[in-house]
């Protein structure tokens, strides 16, 4: 150091890379004070802020992972409910088709029964009408035949008992001939 002073005093040219001794001493002391201040005051605050940031980031990541896990479980539940709803809808559709087919079969059977009842009632009515027409025809034919026979013979054939027997016998013979012709 003294050599440096002497060089200064001598006016020699100094190396620009090596500072003079007193500047070096003052610079070192100033650096130590600034370093001590940073180390004691700023470094703990910086570490504290960095730790808080790290915790916030990790907490956010954990919350995001938890939310993602929850969302995944909700999605799985939704898919299960959707599959169950589809299955239920298919089952209901199948039941409705079966009920529809059963209802159609019942309606057809009911229609068939009603048709048979109508046909039977029609046959009964036709038989009754035929019988009534046959009796009416017998009476009309009998009266006409008696009147005609009376006009031919020239005398009245009003005896009802005889008239009935004659007409019945005549019509029975006609029916027998009609049946034999068939």
PDB file of C-alpha atoms in Angstrom:
ATOM      1  CA  UNK A   1       0.000   0.000   0.000  1.00  0.00           C
ATOM      2  CA  UNK A   2       2.630   2.406   0.813  1.00  0.00           C
ATOM      3  CA  UNK A   3       4.141   1.501  -2.465  1.00  0.00           C
ATOM      4  CA  UNK A   4       0.960   2.546  -4.118  1.00  0.00           C
ATOM      5  CA  UNK A   5       1.074   5.822  -2.335  1.00  0.00           C
ATOM      6  CA  UNK A   6       4.484   6.395  -3.386  1.00  0.00           C
ATOM      7  CA  UNK A   7       3.657   5.665  -6.937  1.00  0.00           C
ATOM      8  CA  UNK A   8       0.914   8.195  -6.716  1.00  0.00           C
ATOM      9  CA  UNK A   9       3.230  10.715  -5.291  1.00  0.00           C
ATOM     10  CA  UNK A  10       5.784  10.012  -7.897  1.00  0.00           C
ATOM     11  CA  UNK A  11       3.177  10.606 -10.546  1.00  0.00           C
ATOM     12  CA  UNK A  12       3.718   7.376 -12.241  1.00  0.00           C
ATOM     13  CA  UNK A  13       1.056   6.082 -14.366  1.00  0.00           C
ATOM     14  CA  UNK A  14      -1.202   3.663 -12.604  1.00  0.00           C
ATOM     15  CA  UNK A  15      -2.701   0.403 -13.840  1.00  0.00           C
ATOM     16  CA  UNK A  16      -6.407   1.054 -14.447  1.00  0.00           C
ATOM     17  CA  UNK A  17      -7.369  -2.469 -13.377  1.00  0.00           C
ATOM     18  CA  UNK A  18      -5.971  -2.156  -9.872  1.00  0.00           C
ATOM     19  CA  UNK A  19      -7.604   0.563  -7.785  1.00  0.00           C
ATOM     20  CA  UNK A  20      -5.659   2.638  -5.349  1.00  0.00           C
ATOM     21  CA  UNK A  21      -5.407   1.242  -1.797  1.00  0.00           C
ATOM     22  CA  UNK A  22      -7.665   3.720   0.069  1.00  0.00           C
ATOM     23  CA  UNK A  23     -10.392   3.297  -2.558  1.00  0.00           C
ATOM     24  CA  UNK A  24     -10.072  -0.418  -2.283  1.00  0.00           C
ATOM     25  CA  UNK A  25     -10.428  -0.265   1.496  1.00  0.00           C
ATOM     26  CA  UNK A  26     -13.432   2.109   1.395  1.00  0.00           C
ATOM     27  CA  UNK A  27     -15.056  -0.012  -1.383  1.00  0.00           C
ATOM     28  CA  UNK A  28     -14.586  -3.211   0.617  1.00  0.00           C
ATOM     29  CA  UNK A  29     -16.086  -1.670   3.787  1.00  0.00           C
ATOM     30  CA  UNK A  30     -19.029  -0.224   1.790  1.00  0.00           C
ATOM     31  CA  UNK A  31     -19.558  -3.589   0.102  1.00  0.00           C
ATOM     32  CA  UNK A  32     -19.555  -5.340   3.503  1.00  0.00           C
ATOM     33  CA  UNK A  33     -22.132  -2.866   4.906  1.00  0.00           C
ATOM     34  CA  UNK A  34     -24.401  -3.227   1.870  1.00  0.00           C
ATOM     35  CA  UNK A  35     -23.950  -7.014   1.902  1.00  0.00           C
ATOM     36  CA  UNK A  36     -24.764  -7.171   5.649  1.00  0.00           C
ATOM     37  CA  UNK A  37     -27.875  -4.975   5.104  1.00  0.00           C
ATOM     38  CA  UNK A  38     -29.067  -7.192   2.233  1.00  0.00           C
ATOM     39  CA  UNK A  39     -28.329 -10.338   4.208  1.00  0.00           C
ATOM     40  CA  UNK A  40     -30.154  -9.204   7.364  1.00  0.00           C
ATOM     41  CA  UNK A  41     -33.027  -7.142   5.952  1.00  0.00           C
ATOM     42  CA  UNK A  42     -33.763  -7.852   2.314  1.00  0.00           C
ATOM     43  CA  UNK A  43     -32.803 -11.528   1.976  1.00  0.00           C
ATOM     44  CA  UNK A  44     -35.312 -12.760   4.647  1.00  0.00           C
ATOM     45  CA  UNK A  45     -38.075 -10.645   3.072  1.00  0.00           C
ATOM     46  CA  UNK A  46     -37.217 -11.939  -0.400  1.00  0.00           C
ATOM     47  CA  UNK A  47     -37.112 -15.540   0.896  1.00  0.00           C
ATOM     48  CA  UNK A  48     -40.410 -14.975   2.688  1.00  0.00           C
ATOM     49  CA  UNK A  49     -42.078 -13.633  -0.486  1.00  0.00           C
ATOM     50  CA  UNK A  50     -40.615 -16.481  -2.550  1.00  0.00           C
ATOM     51  CA  UNK A  51     -41.878 -19.037   0.002  1.00  0.00           C
ATOM     52  CA  UNK A  52     -45.349 -17.476  -0.054  1.00  0.00           C
ATOM     53  CA  UNK A  53     -45.360 -17.600  -3.847  1.00  0.00           C
ATOM     54  CA  UNK A  54     -44.232 -21.226  -3.809  1.00  0.00           C
ATOM     55  CA  UNK A  55     -46.944 -22.127  -1.304  1.00  0.00           C
ATOM     56  CA  UNK A  56     -49.575 -20.255  -3.331  1.00  0.00           C
ATOM     57  CA  UNK A  57     -48.491 -22.011  -6.515  1.00  0.00           C
ATOM     58  CA  UNK A  58     -48.427 -25.420  -4.822  1.00  0.00           C
ATOM     59  CA  UNK A  59     -51.769 -24.698  -3.135  1.00  0.00           C
ATOM     60  CA  UNK A  60     -53.218 -23.640  -6.471  1.00  0.00           C
ATOM     61  CA  UNK A  61     -51.906 -26.785  -8.094  1.00  0.00           C
ATOM     62  CA  UNK A  62     -53.346 -28.913  -5.290  1.00  0.00           C
ATOM     63  CA  UNK A  63     -56.683 -27.100  -5.552  1.00  0.00           C
ATOM     64  CA  UNK A  64     -56.644 -27.565  -9.315  1.00  0.00           C
ATOM     65  CA  UNK A  65     -55.862 -31.265  -8.925  1.00  0.00           C
ATOM     66  CA  UNK A  66     -58.631 -31.623  -6.320  1.00  0.00           C
ATOM     67  CA  UNK A  67     -61.066 -29.769  -8.582  1.00  0.00           C
ATOM     68  CA  UNK A  68     -60.025 -31.930 -11.518  1.00  0.00           C
ATOM     69  CA  UNK A  69     -60.504 -35.095  -9.445  1.00  0.00           C
ATOM     70  CA  UNK A  70     -63.913 -33.880  -8.293  1.00  0.00           C
ATOM     71  CA  UNK A  71     -64.870 -32.937 -11.848  1.00  0.00           C
ATOM     72  CA  UNK A  72     -63.787 -36.377 -13.039  1.00  0.00           C
ATOM     73  CA  UNK A  73     -65.922 -38.090 -10.366  1.00  0.00           C
ATOM     74  CA  UNK A  74     -68.902 -35.864 -11.236  1.00  0.00           C
ATOM     75  CA  UNK A  75     -68.383 -36.723 -14.916  1.00  0.00           C
ATOM     76  CA  UNK A  76     -68.328 -40.438 -14.101  1.00  0.00           C
ATOM     77  CA  UNK A  77     -71.522 -40.060 -12.042  1.00  0.00           C
ATOM     78  CA  UNK A  78     -73.136 -38.142 -14.903  1.00  0.00           C
ATOM     79  CA  UNK A  79     -72.137 -40.827 -17.396  1.00  0.00           C
ATOM     80  CA  UNK A  80     -73.498 -43.537 -15.085  1.00  0.00           C
ATOM     81  CA  UNK A  81     -76.780 -41.647 -14.629  1.00  0.00           C
ATOM     82  CA  UNK A  82     -77.004 -41.055 -18.378  1.00  0.00           C
ATOM     83  CA  UNK A  83     -76.436 -44.754 -19.093  1.00  0.00           C
ATOM     84  CA  UNK A  84     -79.038 -45.659 -16.474  1.00  0.00           C
ATOM     85  CA  UNK A  85     -81.510 -43.163 -17.957  1.00  0.00           C
ATOM     86  CA  UNK A  86     -80.939 -44.597 -21.441  1.00  0.00           C
ATOM     87  CA  UNK A  87     -81.448 -48.104 -20.115  1.00  0.00           C
ATOM     88  CA  UNK A  88     -84.640 -47.023 -18.326  1.00  0.00           C
ATOM     89  CA  UNK A  89     -85.903 -45.289 -21.487  1.00  0.00           C
ATOM     90  CA  UNK A  90     -85.253 -48.438 -23.534  1.00  0.00           C
ATOM     91  CA  UNK A  91     -87.052 -50.532 -20.926  1.00  0.00           C
ATOM     92  CA  UNK A  92     -90.033 -48.158 -20.896  1.00  0.00           C
ATOM     93  CA  UNK A  93     -90.118 -48.141 -24.699  1.00  0.00           C
ATOM     94  CA  UNK A  94     -90.102 -51.962 -24.725  1.00  0.00           C
ATOM     95  CA  UNK A  95     -92.887 -52.075 -22.123  1.00  0.00           C
ATOM     96  CA  UNK A  96     -94.934 -49.579 -24.145  1.00  0.00           C
ATOM     97  CA  UNK A  97     -94.495 -51.686 -27.288  1.00  0.00           C
ATOM     98  CA  UNK A  98     -95.528 -54.826 -25.409  1.00  0.00           C
ATOM     99  CA  UNK A  99     -98.542 -53.070 -23.904  1.00  0.00           C
ATOM    100  CA  UNK A 100     -99.472 -51.705 -27.329  1.00  0.00           C
ATOM    101  CA  UNK A 101     -99.246 -55.165 -28.876  1.00  0.00           C
ATOM    102  CA  UNK A 102    -101.292 -56.619 -26.020  1.00  0.00           C
ATOM    103  CA  UNK A 103    -103.884 -53.846 -26.368  1.00  0.00           C
ATOM    104  CA  UNK A 104    -104.116 -54.442 -30.126  1.00  0.00           C
ATOM    105  CA  UNK A 105    -104.565 -58.174 -29.522  1.00  0.00           C
ATOM    106  CA  UNK A 106    -107.283 -57.491 -26.942  1.00  0.00           C
ATOM    107  CA  UNK A 107    -109.035 -55.066 -29.287  1.00  0.00           C
ATOM    108  CA  UNK A 108    -108.902 -57.602 -32.126  1.00  0.00           C
ATOM    109  CA  UNK A 109    -110.318 -60.302 -29.853  1.00  0.00           C
ATOM    110  CA  UNK A 110    -113.061 -57.927 -28.677  1.00  0.00           C
ATOM    111  CA  UNK A 111    -113.834 -56.966 -32.278  1.00  0.00           C
ATOM    112  CA  UNK A 112    -113.964 -60.634 -33.277  1.00  0.00           C
ATOM    113  CA  UNK A 113    -116.299 -61.393 -30.371  1.00  0.00           C
ATOM    114  CA  UNK A 114    -118.568 -58.464 -31.233  1.00  0.00           C
ATOM    115  CA  UNK A 115    -118.596 -59.485 -34.901  1.00  0.00           C
ATOM    116  CA  UNK A 116    -119.586 -63.026 -33.963  1.00  0.00           C
ATOM    117  CA  UNK A 117    -122.327 -61.682 -31.678  1.00  0.00           C
ATOM    118  CA  UNK A 118    -123.643 -59.478 -34.494  1.00  0.00           C
ATOM    119  CA  UNK A 119    -123.549 -62.370 -36.954  1.00  0.00           C
ATOM    120  CA  UNK A 120    -125.317 -64.670 -34.473  1.00  0.00           C
ATOM    121  CA  UNK A 121    -127.946 -61.995 -33.784  1.00  0.00           C
ATOM    122  CA  UNK A 122    -128.366 -61.538 -37.548  1.00  0.00           C
ATOM    123  CA  UNK A 123    -128.837 -65.272 -38.076  1.00  0.00           C
ATOM    124  CA  UNK A 124    -131.360 -65.385 -35.255  1.00  0.00           C
ATOM    125  CA  UNK A 125    -133.213 -62.402 -36.699  1.00  0.00           C
ATOM    126  CA  UNK A 126    -133.169 -63.928 -40.196  1.00  0.00           C
ATOM    127  CA  UNK A 127    -134.521 -67.223 -38.833  1.00  0.00           C
ATOM    128  CA  UNK A 128    -137.269 -65.384 -36.936  1.00  0.00           C
ATOM    129  CA  UNK A 129    -138.102 -63.279 -40.008  1.00  0.00           C
ATOM    130  CA  UNK A 130    -138.134 -66.396 -42.189  1.00  0.00           C
ATOM    131  CA  UNK A 131    -140.461 -68.173 -39.767  1.00  0.00           C
ATOM    132  CA  UNK A 132    -142.772 -65.140 -39.572  1.00  0.00           C
ATOM    133  CA  UNK A 133    -142.709 -64.770 -43.366  1.00  0.00           C
ATOM    134  CA  UNK A 134    -143.416 -68.485 -43.759  1.00  0.00           C
ATOM    135  CA  UNK A 135    -146.432 -68.285 -41.415  1.00  0.00           C
ATOM    136  CA  UNK A 136    -147.711 -65.153 -43.117  1.00  0.00           C
ATOM    137  CA  UNK A 137    -147.179 -66.738 -46.500  1.00  0.00           C
ATOM    138  CA  UNK A 138    -149.005 -69.906 -45.409  1.00  0.00           C
ATOM    139  CA  UNK A 139    -151.954 -67.852 -44.232  1.00  0.00           C
ATOM    140  CA  UNK A 140    -152.024 -65.719 -47.363  1.00  0.00           C
ATOM    141  CA  UNK A 141    -151.567 -68.691 -49.682  1.00  0.00           C
ATOM    142  CA  UNK A 142    -154.220 -70.624 -47.751  1.00  0.00           C
ATOM    143  CA  UNK A 143    -156.732 -67.807 -48.032  1.00  0.00           C
ATOM    144  CA  UNK A 144    -155.983 -67.286 -51.696  1.00  0.00           C
ATOM    145  CA  UNK A 145    -156.182 -71.008 -52.405  1.00  0.00           C
ATOM    146  CA  UNK A 146    -159.443 -71.343 -50.497  1.00  0.00           C
ATOM    147  CA  UNK A 147    -160.917 -68.343 -52.260  1.00  0.00           C
ATOM    148  CA  UNK A 148    -159.734 -69.640 -55.619  1.00  0.00           C
ATOM    149  CA  UNK A 149    -160.974 -73.164 -54.908  1.00  0.00           C
ATOM    150  CA  UNK A 150    -164.298 -71.751 -53.787  1.00  0.00           C
ATOM    151  CA  UNK A 151    -164.610 -69.809 -57.021  1.00  0.00           C
ATOM    152  CA  UNK A 152    -163.694 -72.889 -59.045  1.00  0.00           C
ATOM    153  CA  UNK A 153    -165.972 -75.256 -57.205  1.00  0.00           C
ATOM    154  CA  UNK A 154    -168.641 -72.698 -56.893  1.00  0.00           C
ATOM    155  CA  UNK A 155    -169.216 -73.054 -53.186  1.00  0.00           C
ATOM    156  CA  UNK A 156    -167.581 -71.612 -50.096  1.00  0.00           C
ATOM    157  CA  UNK A 157    -164.855 -73.587 -48.346  1.00  0.00           C
ATOM    158  CA  UNK A 158    -164.962 -71.710 -45.063  1.00  0.00           C
ATOM    159  CA  UNK A 159    -164.364 -74.607 -42.678  1.00  0.00           C
ATOM    160  CA  UNK A 160    -161.160 -73.429 -41.046  1.00  0.00           C
ATOM    161  CA  UNK A 161    -160.055 -76.793 -39.700  1.00  0.00           C
ATOM    162  CA  UNK A 162    -160.346 -78.462 -43.038  1.00  0.00           C
ATOM    163  CA  UNK A 163    -158.880 -75.468 -44.749  1.00  0.00           C
ATOM    164  CA  UNK A 164    -155.826 -75.518 -42.433  1.00  0.00           C
ATOM    165  CA  UNK A 165    -155.216 -79.214 -42.950  1.00  0.00           C
ATOM    166  CA  UNK A 166    -155.474 -78.916 -46.691  1.00  0.00           C
ATOM    167  CA  UNK A 167    -153.108 -75.956 -46.826  1.00  0.00           C
ATOM    168  CA  UNK A 168    -150.597 -77.587 -44.489  1.00  0.00           C
ATOM    169  CA  UNK A 169    -150.624 -80.790 -46.500  1.00  0.00           C
ATOM    170  CA  UNK A 170    -150.164 -78.852 -49.750  1.00  0.00           C
ATOM    171  CA  UNK A 171    -147.264 -76.791 -48.410  1.00  0.00           C
ATOM    172  CA  UNK A 172    -145.592 -79.831 -46.838  1.00  0.00           C
ATOM    173  CA  UNK A 173    -145.675 -81.567 -50.209  1.00  0.00           C
ATOM    174  CA  UNK A 174    -144.121 -78.501 -51.825  1.00  0.00           C
ATOM    175  CA  UNK A 175    -141.340 -78.421 -49.210  1.00  0.00           C
ATOM    176  CA  UNK A 176    -140.618 -82.135 -49.698  1.00  0.00           C
ATOM    177  CA  UNK A 177    -140.356 -81.668 -53.452  1.00  0.00           C
ATOM    178  CA  UNK A 178    -138.039 -78.651 -52.944  1.00  0.00           C
ATOM    179  CA  UNK A 179    -135.772 -80.613 -50.595  1.00  0.00           C
ATOM    180  CA  UNK A 180    -135.668 -83.604 -52.929  1.00  0.00           C
ATOM    181  CA  UNK A 181    -134.658 -81.306 -55.796  1.00  0.00           C
ATOM    182  CA  UNK A 182    -131.673 -80.040 -53.857  1.00  0.00           C
TER     183      UNK A 182
END
